[in-house]
Every structure is written in C-alpha cells, then in structure tokens.
C-alpha cells in the first residue's frame, strides 16, 4: 500500500503553535497580522524588517514547542513503512523532524522556519538569521518560507506520490489554501481512499472523515496502518 499524508496547522495546535484560523479557539496567527503585511513578496519589498521580526517570533515559538503524540506516531509509521509513505507538511515548524521523522519521508511544501536564503545569490543557510547580510555581500537572508503568490516546493514529487497512492490522508488542515487543498481531488481521481482527520469535517470531498484531536486520531490511524502492514 502506498500512502500520502498531508499535514496542516492542526497537527501542531496541541503543541501550542497557533493555527491560521480564529475558529479553533486560539489566538490565530492571521487575526493578529494581515497576510498581506507579512506573508507576500510585496510585503517583503515594502517592509522587510516587519517580515523578519514576524518570522523571528514564529521561529522562537516553534523552538519552544514540543512534538505531540500525532507527530510521534507518524514518525514511527515512517520508520516502518519507509518509501511506501510520504508525509507532505504545510507546516513550517520542525516538529515532524524533532519527533524523529526520517527526512527522506518528509516534504515541507511551504518551506521551513529553520532555514533562510539569500535574496541575491540564493544560498540556503540552516539557522541563518533573518535580515543578516549574506557572505556574498549583495543580499540579505530572508525566511525560507513559501509566501502567497510563490510556488510551493517539490510539487512534482508530491504529485507523483499522489498519483501512485492507494490512501491519501489529510490531518488538521482546513483545505482552504491551494495547491494543497486540491491534492484530495487528485487522489479521488486516481481511486485512492481519501480520509480526513480534523476536529470537524471540512468538506464533503473525502471518502471518510474522522473527528477528534490529532493527538488521539493520528496514533489510532497509525496503529491500523501498522496492523494492516504486519
Ligand atoms: P488552518 O489554520 O487553515 O487549518 C487548521 C485546521 O486544523 C482546521 O481545519 C482545524 O479544524 C484543524 N485543527 C485544529 N486543531 C486541531 C487538532 N488538535 N486536531 C486536528 N485538527 C485540528 O491551517 P492549514 O490548513 O495548515 O493552512 C493551510 C496553509 O496555509 C498553512 O499551512 C500555511 O502554510 C498556509 N499559510 C501560509 C502563510 C504563509 O506565511 N505563507 C500564511 C497563511 C497560511
């Protein structure tokens, strides 16, 4: 069985990282900052200091958070299932990695807070300080985050994996931000079983829906997957 799992902000909510929406009961990130002020290339050109400060704060918040049972269960499944399972995360935190998820089975389609790249020469620096001058002398280090209007990373690899998948699972994602929101349609088209795990169903496009907090529903899903694998 080939499995693609898409994770969103909901999987990190119980680790204390706020989601992007106000209706989850927490101080949603985008209620405090307008997207156009911090997460677009235009915003960056207009006020890079504001954007750097915003992502520095997010990096610090992510560093304070710990992986929860959902990240840990997925990491265990990835160890056992190897290349039969790919986790595609929209999250820019590193909680999947810190739960022990093997890098070969994880795609950060919207980038990573831990990384920065130079606006002039493009070099990527792990842990590079946002706004620091690059060693090339021509640019500064910007967050390695895919902003609205930019192309998500590794789309070819993700689409190939979905085309070959028997099972597509979306965990803790509202399904409002494309192209990730369209992955389920592709999975349905190729006849994969499509399942969503969320606090409440988001749409009617999944063949099955499991409601509850990710820290409970994901370990249960992983138990079923590993039982079926044995
Ligand atoms: P979201 O905030 O839109 O949705 C979170 C979902 O998680 C909701 O459907 C909610 O019901 C669910 N949820 C909350 N707590 C949960 C829990 N404990 N267990 C299970 N589910 C839970 O987040 P999203 O869908 O990941 O957002 C899509 C993407 O949009 C984001 O990952 C982000 O990359 C992107 N985005 C990016 C920027 C940017 O800076 N480039 C800005 C805004 C959004």
PDB file of C-alpha atoms and ligand atoms in Angstrom:
ATOM      1  CA  UNK A   1       0.000   0.000   0.000  1.00  0.00           C
ATOM      2  CA  UNK A   2       1.273   3.478  -0.882  1.00  0.00           C
ATOM      3  CA  UNK A   3       0.277   6.293   1.445  1.00  0.00           C
ATOM      4  CA  UNK A   4       0.457  10.081   1.191  1.00  0.00           C
ATOM      5  CA  UNK A   5      -0.284  12.090   4.320  1.00  0.00           C
ATOM      6  CA  UNK A   6      -0.843  15.852   4.184  1.00  0.00           C
ATOM      7  CA  UNK A   7      -0.475  17.666   7.485  1.00  0.00           C
ATOM      8  CA  UNK A   8      -1.569  21.199   8.366  1.00  0.00           C
ATOM      9  CA  UNK A   9      -1.521  23.584  11.276  1.00  0.00           C
ATOM     10  CA  UNK A  10      -3.989  21.413  13.225  1.00  0.00           C
ATOM     11  CA  UNK A  11      -1.360  18.732  13.874  1.00  0.00           C
ATOM     12  CA  UNK A  12       0.814  21.255  15.713  1.00  0.00           C
ATOM     13  CA  UNK A  13      -2.056  23.006  17.545  1.00  0.00           C
ATOM     14  CA  UNK A  14      -1.781  20.738  20.589  1.00  0.00           C
ATOM     15  CA  UNK A  15       1.940  21.531  20.720  1.00  0.00           C
ATOM     16  CA  UNK A  16       0.955  25.160  21.315  1.00  0.00           C
ATOM     17  CA  UNK A  17       1.556  26.562  17.836  1.00  0.00           C
ATOM     18  CA  UNK A  18      -1.494  28.605  16.808  1.00  0.00           C
ATOM     19  CA  UNK A  19      -3.364  27.718  13.604  1.00  0.00           C
ATOM     20  CA  UNK A  20      -4.167  30.219  10.899  1.00  0.00           C
ATOM     21  CA  UNK A  21      -7.881  30.475  11.709  1.00  0.00           C
ATOM     22  CA  UNK A  22      -9.749  32.191  14.534  1.00  0.00           C
ATOM     23  CA  UNK A  23     -12.375  29.471  14.961  1.00  0.00           C
ATOM     24  CA  UNK A  24     -10.041  26.955  16.675  1.00  0.00           C
ATOM     25  CA  UNK A  25     -10.335  28.791  19.965  1.00  0.00           C
ATOM     26  CA  UNK A  26      -6.742  30.034  19.996  1.00  0.00           C
ATOM     27  CA  UNK A  27      -5.189  33.377  19.109  1.00  0.00           C
ATOM     28  CA  UNK A  28      -4.995  32.607  15.401  1.00  0.00           C
ATOM     29  CA  UNK A  29      -1.877  33.898  13.786  1.00  0.00           C
ATOM     30  CA  UNK A  30      -3.527  35.750  10.943  1.00  0.00           C
ATOM     31  CA  UNK A  31      -6.015  37.539  13.202  1.00  0.00           C
ATOM     32  CA  UNK A  32      -3.041  39.413  14.648  1.00  0.00           C
ATOM     33  CA  UNK A  33      -1.245  40.063  11.367  1.00  0.00           C
ATOM     34  CA  UNK A  34      -2.768  40.737   7.974  1.00  0.00           C
ATOM     35  CA  UNK A  35      -1.425  38.222   5.459  1.00  0.00           C
ATOM     36  CA  UNK A  36      -0.633  40.998   3.032  1.00  0.00           C
ATOM     37  CA  UNK A  37       1.590  42.676   5.674  1.00  0.00           C
ATOM     38  CA  UNK A  38       3.793  39.680   6.432  1.00  0.00           C
ATOM     39  CA  UNK A  39       3.434  36.771   4.024  1.00  0.00           C
ATOM     40  CA  UNK A  40       3.697  38.058   0.473  1.00  0.00           C
ATOM     41  CA  UNK A  41       6.652  39.095  -1.698  1.00  0.00           C
ATOM     42  CA  UNK A  42       5.123  42.604  -1.905  1.00  0.00           C
ATOM     43  CA  UNK A  43       5.060  42.852   1.902  1.00  0.00           C
ATOM     44  CA  UNK A  44       8.711  41.861   1.976  1.00  0.00           C
ATOM     45  CA  UNK A  45       9.690  44.509  -0.541  1.00  0.00           C
ATOM     46  CA  UNK A  46       7.663  47.131   1.347  1.00  0.00           C
ATOM     47  CA  UNK A  47       8.813  46.385   4.904  1.00  0.00           C
ATOM     48  CA  UNK A  48      11.436  43.624   5.235  1.00  0.00           C
ATOM     49  CA  UNK A  49      12.087  44.489   8.913  1.00  0.00           C
ATOM     50  CA  UNK A  50       8.449  43.775   9.846  1.00  0.00           C
ATOM     51  CA  UNK A  51       8.512  40.458   7.952  1.00  0.00           C
ATOM     52  CA  UNK A  52      11.828  39.435   9.536  1.00  0.00           C
ATOM     53  CA  UNK A  53      10.511  40.265  13.013  1.00  0.00           C
ATOM     54  CA  UNK A  54       7.321  38.274  12.381  1.00  0.00           C
ATOM     55  CA  UNK A  55       9.225  35.164  11.287  1.00  0.00           C
ATOM     56  CA  UNK A  56      11.808  35.525  14.070  1.00  0.00           C
ATOM     57  CA  UNK A  57       8.912  35.399  16.555  1.00  0.00           C
ATOM     58  CA  UNK A  58       7.449  32.340  14.808  1.00  0.00           C
ATOM     59  CA  UNK A  59      10.843  30.633  14.839  1.00  0.00           C
ATOM     60  CA  UNK A  60      11.177  31.267  18.578  1.00  0.00           C
ATOM     61  CA  UNK A  61       7.633  29.982  19.244  1.00  0.00           C
ATOM     62  CA  UNK A  62       8.337  26.813  17.245  1.00  0.00           C
ATOM     63  CA  UNK A  63      11.575  26.246  19.169  1.00  0.00           C
ATOM     64  CA  UNK A  64       9.626  26.391  22.457  1.00  0.00           C
ATOM     65  CA  UNK A  65       7.069  23.827  21.257  1.00  0.00           C
ATOM     66  CA  UNK A  66       7.446  20.049  21.580  1.00  0.00           C
ATOM     67  CA  UNK A  67       6.178  17.385  19.164  1.00  0.00           C
ATOM     68  CA  UNK A  68       2.934  15.766  20.303  1.00  0.00           C
ATOM     69  CA  UNK A  69       1.619  12.210  20.035  1.00  0.00           C
ATOM     70  CA  UNK A  70       0.481  12.797  16.443  1.00  0.00           C
ATOM     71  CA  UNK A  71       3.945  13.789  15.177  1.00  0.00           C
ATOM     72  CA  UNK A  72       5.493  10.894  17.093  1.00  0.00           C
ATOM     73  CA  UNK A  73       3.032   8.313  15.701  1.00  0.00           C
ATOM     74  CA  UNK A  74       3.668   9.472  12.119  1.00  0.00           C
ATOM     75  CA  UNK A  75       7.434   9.260  12.668  1.00  0.00           C
ATOM     76  CA  UNK A  76       7.039   5.675  13.911  1.00  0.00           C
ATOM     77  CA  UNK A  77       4.932   4.782  10.860  1.00  0.00           C
ATOM     78  CA  UNK A  78       7.501   6.381   8.558  1.00  0.00           C
ATOM     79  CA  UNK A  79      10.285   4.283  10.107  1.00  0.00           C
ATOM     80  CA  UNK A  80       8.349   1.072   9.483  1.00  0.00           C
ATOM     81  CA  UNK A  81       6.813   1.880   6.098  1.00  0.00           C
ATOM     82  CA  UNK A  82       9.836   3.568   4.532  1.00  0.00           C
ATOM     83  CA  UNK A  83       9.273   4.710   0.959  1.00  0.00           C
ATOM     84  CA  UNK A  84       5.686   3.410   0.973  1.00  0.00           C
ATOM     85  CA  UNK A  85       4.678   6.516   2.959  1.00  0.00           C
ATOM     86  CA  UNK A  86       5.292  10.199   2.230  1.00  0.00           C
ATOM     87  CA  UNK A  87       4.321  12.962   4.648  1.00  0.00           C
ATOM     88  CA  UNK A  88       3.765  16.322   2.985  1.00  0.00           C
ATOM     89  CA  UNK A  89       3.507  19.099   5.520  1.00  0.00           C
ATOM     90  CA  UNK A  90       2.248  22.618   5.008  1.00  0.00           C
ATOM     91  CA  UNK A  91       3.755  23.483   8.373  1.00  0.00           C
ATOM     92  CA  UNK A  92       6.957  25.459   8.630  1.00  0.00           C
ATOM     93  CA  UNK A  93       7.798  24.242  12.147  1.00  0.00           C
ATOM     94  CA  UNK A  94      10.193  21.324  12.671  1.00  0.00           C
ATOM     95  CA  UNK A  95       8.005  19.191  14.935  1.00  0.00           C
ATOM     96  CA  UNK A  96       7.866  16.272  12.476  1.00  0.00           C
ATOM     97  CA  UNK A  97      11.685  16.168  12.385  1.00  0.00           C
ATOM     98  CA  UNK A  98      12.001  16.555  16.148  1.00  0.00           C
ATOM     99  CA  UNK A  99       9.590  13.621  16.583  1.00  0.00           C
ATOM    100  CA  UNK A 100      12.155  11.538  14.684  1.00  0.00           C
ATOM    101  CA  UNK A 101      10.575  11.582  11.230  1.00  0.00           C
ATOM    102  CA  UNK A 102      13.126  10.451   8.631  1.00  0.00           C
ATOM    103  CA  UNK A 103      13.975  13.337   6.270  1.00  0.00           C
ATOM    104  CA  UNK A 104      13.567  11.072   3.227  1.00  0.00           C
ATOM    105  CA  UNK A 105       9.855  10.631   4.034  1.00  0.00           C
ATOM    106  CA  UNK A 106       9.001  14.296   4.633  1.00  0.00           C
ATOM    107  CA  UNK A 107       8.374  17.254   2.318  1.00  0.00           C
ATOM    108  CA  UNK A 108       7.997  20.809   3.654  1.00  0.00           C
ATOM    109  CA  UNK A 109       5.997  22.218   0.750  1.00  0.00           C
ATOM    110  CA  UNK A 110       5.738  25.703   2.319  1.00  0.00           C
ATOM    111  CA  UNK A 111       9.362  25.880   3.479  1.00  0.00           C
ATOM    112  CA  UNK A 112      10.904  25.788   6.943  1.00  0.00           C
ATOM    113  CA  UNK A 113      11.426  28.385   9.664  1.00  0.00           C
ATOM    114  CA  UNK A 114      14.810  26.806  10.418  1.00  0.00           C
ATOM    115  CA  UNK A 115      16.173  27.835   7.023  1.00  0.00           C
ATOM    116  CA  UNK A 116      16.976  31.156   5.335  1.00  0.00           C
ATOM    117  CA  UNK A 117      18.189  32.016   1.856  1.00  0.00           C
ATOM    118  CA  UNK A 118      19.986  34.938   0.294  1.00  0.00           C
ATOM    119  CA  UNK A 119      17.879  37.362  -1.737  1.00  0.00           C
ATOM    120  CA  UNK A 120      20.804  37.857  -4.155  1.00  0.00           C
ATOM    121  CA  UNK A 121      22.795  34.621  -4.567  1.00  0.00           C
ATOM    122  CA  UNK A 122      20.108  32.175  -3.333  1.00  0.00           C
ATOM    123  CA  UNK A 123      22.408  30.228  -0.988  1.00  0.00           C
ATOM    124  CA  UNK A 124      20.476  28.426   1.777  1.00  0.00           C
ATOM    125  CA  UNK A 125      21.750  28.768   5.352  1.00  0.00           C
ATOM    126  CA  UNK A 126      20.418  26.467   8.057  1.00  0.00           C
ATOM    127  CA  UNK A 127      19.628  28.621  11.103  1.00  0.00           C
ATOM    128  CA  UNK A 128      20.613  31.787   9.209  1.00  0.00           C
ATOM    129  CA  UNK A 129      19.453  34.983  10.950  1.00  0.00           C
ATOM    130  CA  UNK A 130      16.576  36.668   9.117  1.00  0.00           C
ATOM    131  CA  UNK A 131      17.818  40.033   7.828  1.00  0.00           C
ATOM    132  CA  UNK A 132      21.504  39.197   8.284  1.00  0.00           C
ATOM    133  CA  UNK A 133      23.860  40.171   5.469  1.00  0.00           C
ATOM    134  CA  UNK A 134      24.851  37.274   3.228  1.00  0.00           C
ATOM    135  CA  UNK A 135      28.518  36.407   2.863  1.00  0.00           C
ATOM    136  CA  UNK A 136      28.177  37.141  -0.874  1.00  0.00           C
ATOM    137  CA  UNK A 137      27.919  40.828   0.079  1.00  0.00           C
ATOM    138  CA  UNK A 138      24.960  41.514  -2.211  1.00  0.00           C
ATOM    139  CA  UNK A 139      21.855  40.263  -0.417  1.00  0.00           C
ATOM    140  CA  UNK A 140      20.267  39.523   2.963  1.00  0.00           C
ATOM    141  CA  UNK A 141      18.956  36.260   4.383  1.00  0.00           C
ATOM    142  CA  UNK A 142      15.168  36.022   4.031  1.00  0.00           C
ATOM    143  CA  UNK A 143      12.951  33.354   5.612  1.00  0.00           C
ATOM    144  CA  UNK A 144      12.876  30.140   3.538  1.00  0.00           C
ATOM    145  CA  UNK A 145       9.074  30.267   3.562  1.00  0.00           C
ATOM    146  CA  UNK A 146       6.792  29.993   0.544  1.00  0.00           C
ATOM    147  CA  UNK A 147       4.731  33.177   0.621  1.00  0.00           C
ATOM    148  CA  UNK A 148       1.354  33.718  -1.029  1.00  0.00           C
ATOM    149  CA  UNK A 149       1.983  34.061  -4.746  1.00  0.00           C
ATOM    150  CA  UNK A 150       5.142  31.889  -4.656  1.00  0.00           C
ATOM    151  CA  UNK A 151       5.411  28.287  -5.887  1.00  0.00           C
ATOM    152  CA  UNK A 152       5.385  25.564  -3.189  1.00  0.00           C
ATOM    153  CA  UNK A 153       8.385  23.250  -3.077  1.00  0.00           C
ATOM    154  CA  UNK A 154       8.661  19.766  -4.590  1.00  0.00           C
ATOM    155  CA  UNK A 155       5.288  19.832  -6.374  1.00  0.00           C
ATOM    156  CA  UNK A 156       6.425  17.255  -8.965  1.00  0.00           C
ATOM    157  CA  UNK A 157       7.435  14.779  -6.274  1.00  0.00           C
ATOM    158  CA  UNK A 158       4.176  15.343  -4.357  1.00  0.00           C
ATOM    159  CA  UNK A 159       2.006  14.856  -7.446  1.00  0.00           C
ATOM    160  CA  UNK A 160       3.882  11.704  -8.445  1.00  0.00           C
ATOM    161  CA  UNK A 161       3.353  10.278  -4.954  1.00  0.00           C
ATOM    162  CA  UNK A 162      -0.392  11.070  -5.019  1.00  0.00           C
ATOM    163  CA  UNK A 163      -0.804   9.542  -8.487  1.00  0.00           C
ATOM    164  CA  UNK A 164       0.673   6.298  -7.107  1.00  0.00           C
ATOM    165  CA  UNK A 165      -1.193   6.385  -3.766  1.00  0.00           C
ATOM    166  CA  UNK A 166      -3.776   3.898  -2.508  1.00  0.00           C
ATOM    167  CA  UNK A 167      -4.504   6.038   0.549  1.00  0.00           C
ATOM    168  CA  UNK A 168      -4.454   9.829   0.987  1.00  0.00           C
ATOM    169  CA  UNK A 169      -4.919  11.247   4.490  1.00  0.00           C
ATOM    170  CA  UNK A 170      -5.260  14.945   5.368  1.00  0.00           C
ATOM    171  CA  UNK A 171      -4.607  15.802   9.025  1.00  0.00           C
ATOM    172  CA  UNK A 172      -5.510  19.135  10.646  1.00  0.00           C
ATOM    173  CA  UNK A 173      -5.822  21.218   7.521  1.00  0.00           C
ATOM    174  CA  UNK A 174      -8.734  23.474   6.604  1.00  0.00           C
ATOM    175  CA  UNK A 175      -8.416  22.810   2.878  1.00  0.00           C
ATOM    176  CA  UNK A 176      -8.572  26.490   2.051  1.00  0.00           C
ATOM    177  CA  UNK A 177      -5.074  27.138   0.702  1.00  0.00           C
ATOM    178  CA  UNK A 178      -4.186  25.869  -2.785  1.00  0.00           C
ATOM    179  CA  UNK A 179      -2.488  23.930  -4.250  1.00  0.00           C
ATOM    180  CA  UNK A 180      -2.517  21.661  -1.144  1.00  0.00           C
ATOM    181  CA  UNK A 181      -6.303  21.916  -0.930  1.00  0.00           C
ATOM    182  CA  UNK A 182      -6.544  20.293  -4.374  1.00  0.00           C
ATOM    183  CA  UNK A 183      -4.491  17.183  -3.512  1.00  0.00           C
ATOM    184  CA  UNK A 184      -7.592  15.314  -2.323  1.00  0.00           C
ATOM    185  CA  UNK A 185      -9.274  15.834  -5.713  1.00  0.00           C
ATOM    186  CA  UNK A 186      -6.283  14.299  -7.476  1.00  0.00           C
ATOM    187  CA  UNK A 187      -6.261  11.387  -5.013  1.00  0.00           C
ATOM    188  CA  UNK A 188     -10.011  10.805  -5.567  1.00  0.00           C
ATOM    189  CA  UNK A 189      -9.474  10.899  -9.342  1.00  0.00           C
ATOM    190  CA  UNK A 190      -6.864   8.135  -9.218  1.00  0.00           C
ATOM    191  CA  UNK A 191      -9.093   5.997  -6.994  1.00  0.00           C
ATOM    192  CA  UNK A 192      -7.174   6.334  -3.728  1.00  0.00           C
ATOM    193  CA  UNK A 193      -9.099   6.077  -0.482  1.00  0.00           C
ATOM    194  CA  UNK A 194      -9.263   9.616   0.918  1.00  0.00           C
ATOM    195  CA  UNK A 195      -9.616  10.261   4.644  1.00  0.00           C
ATOM    196  CA  UNK A 196      -9.533  13.418   6.707  1.00  0.00           C
ATOM    197  CA  UNK A 197      -8.693  13.757  10.386  1.00  0.00           C
ATOM    198  CA  UNK A 198      -9.869  17.032  11.865  1.00  0.00           C
ATOM    199  CA  UNK A 199     -11.788  18.460  14.809  1.00  0.00           C
ATOM    200  CA  UNK A 200     -14.770  18.703  12.438  1.00  0.00           C
ATOM    201  CA  UNK A 201     -15.296  17.702   8.786  1.00  0.00           C
ATOM    202  CA  UNK A 202     -14.125  20.452   6.405  1.00  0.00           C
ATOM    203  CA  UNK A 203     -15.821  19.393   3.181  1.00  0.00           C
ATOM    204  CA  UNK A 204     -17.610  16.529   1.516  1.00  0.00           C
ATOM    205  CA  UNK A 205     -14.762  15.594  -0.789  1.00  0.00           C
ATOM    206  CA  UNK A 206     -13.104  12.973   1.435  1.00  0.00           C
ATOM    207  CA  UNK A 207     -14.432   9.406   1.285  1.00  0.00           C
ATOM    208  CA  UNK A 208     -14.127   9.134   5.083  1.00  0.00           C
ATOM    209  CA  UNK A 209     -13.828  11.589   7.930  1.00  0.00           C
ATOM    210  CA  UNK A 210     -12.553  11.008  11.468  1.00  0.00           C
ATOM    211  CA  UNK A 211     -13.211  13.741  14.013  1.00  0.00           C
ATOM    212  CA  UNK A 212     -11.206  14.422  17.154  1.00  0.00           C
ATOM    213  CA  UNK A 213      -7.899  15.941  18.252  1.00  0.00           C
ATOM    214  CA  UNK A 214      -4.918  14.812  16.182  1.00  0.00           C
ATOM    215  CA  UNK A 215      -3.081  13.578  19.305  1.00  0.00           C
ATOM    216  CA  UNK A 216      -5.772  10.877  19.565  1.00  0.00           C
ATOM    217  CA  UNK A 217      -6.882  10.232  15.984  1.00  0.00           C
ATOM    218  CA  UNK A 218      -3.384  10.005  14.438  1.00  0.00           C
ATOM    219  CA  UNK A 219      -1.972   7.343  16.819  1.00  0.00           C
ATOM    220  CA  UNK A 220      -5.169   5.317  16.188  1.00  0.00           C
ATOM    221  CA  UNK A 221      -4.733   5.650  12.413  1.00  0.00           C
ATOM    222  CA  UNK A 222      -1.078   4.614  12.665  1.00  0.00           C
ATOM    223  CA  UNK A 223      -1.999   1.543  14.748  1.00  0.00           C
ATOM    224  CA  UNK A 224      -4.443   0.491  12.000  1.00  0.00           C
ATOM    225  CA  UNK A 225      -1.878   1.101   9.237  1.00  0.00           C
ATOM    226  CA  UNK A 226       0.840  -0.862  11.005  1.00  0.00           C
ATOM    227  CA  UNK A 227      -1.552  -3.720  11.872  1.00  0.00           C
ATOM    228  CA  UNK A 228      -2.531  -3.936   8.188  1.00  0.00           C
ATOM    229  CA  UNK A 229       1.161  -3.911   7.242  1.00  0.00           C
ATOM    230  CA  UNK A 230       2.119  -6.827   9.546  1.00  0.00           C
TER     231      UNK A 230
HETATM  232  P1  LIG B   1      -5.540  26.202   9.035  1.00  0.00           P
HETATM  233  O1  LIG B   1      -5.256  27.050  10.233  1.00  0.00           O
HETATM  234  O2  LIG B   1      -6.218  26.805   7.871  1.00  0.00           O
HETATM  235  O3  LIG B   1      -6.458  24.974   9.491  1.00  0.00           O
HETATM  236  C1  LIG B   1      -6.162  24.255  10.637  1.00  0.00           C
HETATM  237  C2  LIG B   1      -7.104  23.081  10.673  1.00  0.00           C
HETATM  238  O4  LIG B   1      -6.726  22.252  11.755  1.00  0.00           O
HETATM  239  C3  LIG B   1      -8.565  23.467  10.898  1.00  0.00           C
HETATM  240  O5  LIG B   1      -9.378  22.808   9.930  1.00  0.00           O
HETATM  241  C4  LIG B   1      -8.858  22.970  12.316  1.00  0.00           C
HETATM  242  O6  LIG B   1     -10.181  22.500  12.465  1.00  0.00           O
HETATM  243  C5  LIG B   1      -7.861  21.848  12.462  1.00  0.00           C
HETATM  244  N1  LIG B   1      -7.446  21.593  13.830  1.00  0.00           N
HETATM  245  C6  LIG B   1      -7.189  22.489  14.827  1.00  0.00           C
HETATM  246  N2  LIG B   1      -6.772  21.875  15.933  1.00  0.00           N
HETATM  247  C7  LIG B   1      -6.754  20.536  15.646  1.00  0.00           C
HETATM  248  C8  LIG B   1      -6.413  19.380  16.391  1.00  0.00           C
HETATM  249  N3  LIG B   1      -5.995  19.455  17.657  1.00  0.00           N
HETATM  250  N4  LIG B   1      -6.510  18.182  15.788  1.00  0.00           N
HETATM  251  C9  LIG B   1      -6.928  18.077  14.498  1.00  0.00           C
HETATM  252  N5  LIG B   1      -7.261  19.148  13.745  1.00  0.00           N
HETATM  253  C10 LIG B   1      -7.180  20.360  14.325  1.00  0.00           C
HETATM  254  O7  LIG B   1      -4.156  25.533   8.660  1.00  0.00           O
HETATM  255  P2  LIG B   1      -3.705  24.892   7.318  1.00  0.00           P
HETATM  256  O8  LIG B   1      -4.824  24.154   6.659  1.00  0.00           O
HETATM  257  O9  LIG B   1      -2.443  24.211   7.595  1.00  0.00           O
HETATM  258  O10 LIG B   1      -3.405  26.193   6.461  1.00  0.00           O
HETATM  259  C11 LIG B   1      -3.011  25.993   5.207  1.00  0.00           C
HETATM  260  C12 LIG B   1      -1.667  26.581   4.978  1.00  0.00           C
HETATM  261  O11 LIG B   1      -1.785  27.885   4.564  1.00  0.00           O
HETATM  262  C13 LIG B   1      -0.736  26.722   6.165  1.00  0.00           C
HETATM  263  O12 LIG B   1      -0.042  25.563   6.480  1.00  0.00           O
HETATM  264  C14 LIG B   1       0.216  27.711   5.739  1.00  0.00           C
HETATM  265  O13 LIG B   1       1.358  27.127   5.164  1.00  0.00           O
HETATM  266  C15 LIG B   1      -0.536  28.431   4.681  1.00  0.00           C
HETATM  267  N6  LIG B   1      -0.461  29.769   5.058  1.00  0.00           N
HETATM  268  C16 LIG B   1       0.754  30.291   4.804  1.00  0.00           C
HETATM  269  C17 LIG B   1       1.027  31.542   5.103  1.00  0.00           C
HETATM  270  C18 LIG B   1       2.437  31.994   4.801  1.00  0.00           C
HETATM  271  O14 LIG B   1       3.096  32.580   5.591  1.00  0.00           O
HETATM  272  N7  LIG B   1       2.968  31.617   3.634  1.00  0.00           N
HETATM  273  C19 LIG B   1       0.003  32.302   5.692  1.00  0.00           C
HETATM  274  C20 LIG B   1      -1.249  31.741   5.963  1.00  0.00           C
HETATM  275  C21 LIG B   1      -1.476  30.432   5.655  1.00  0.00           C
END
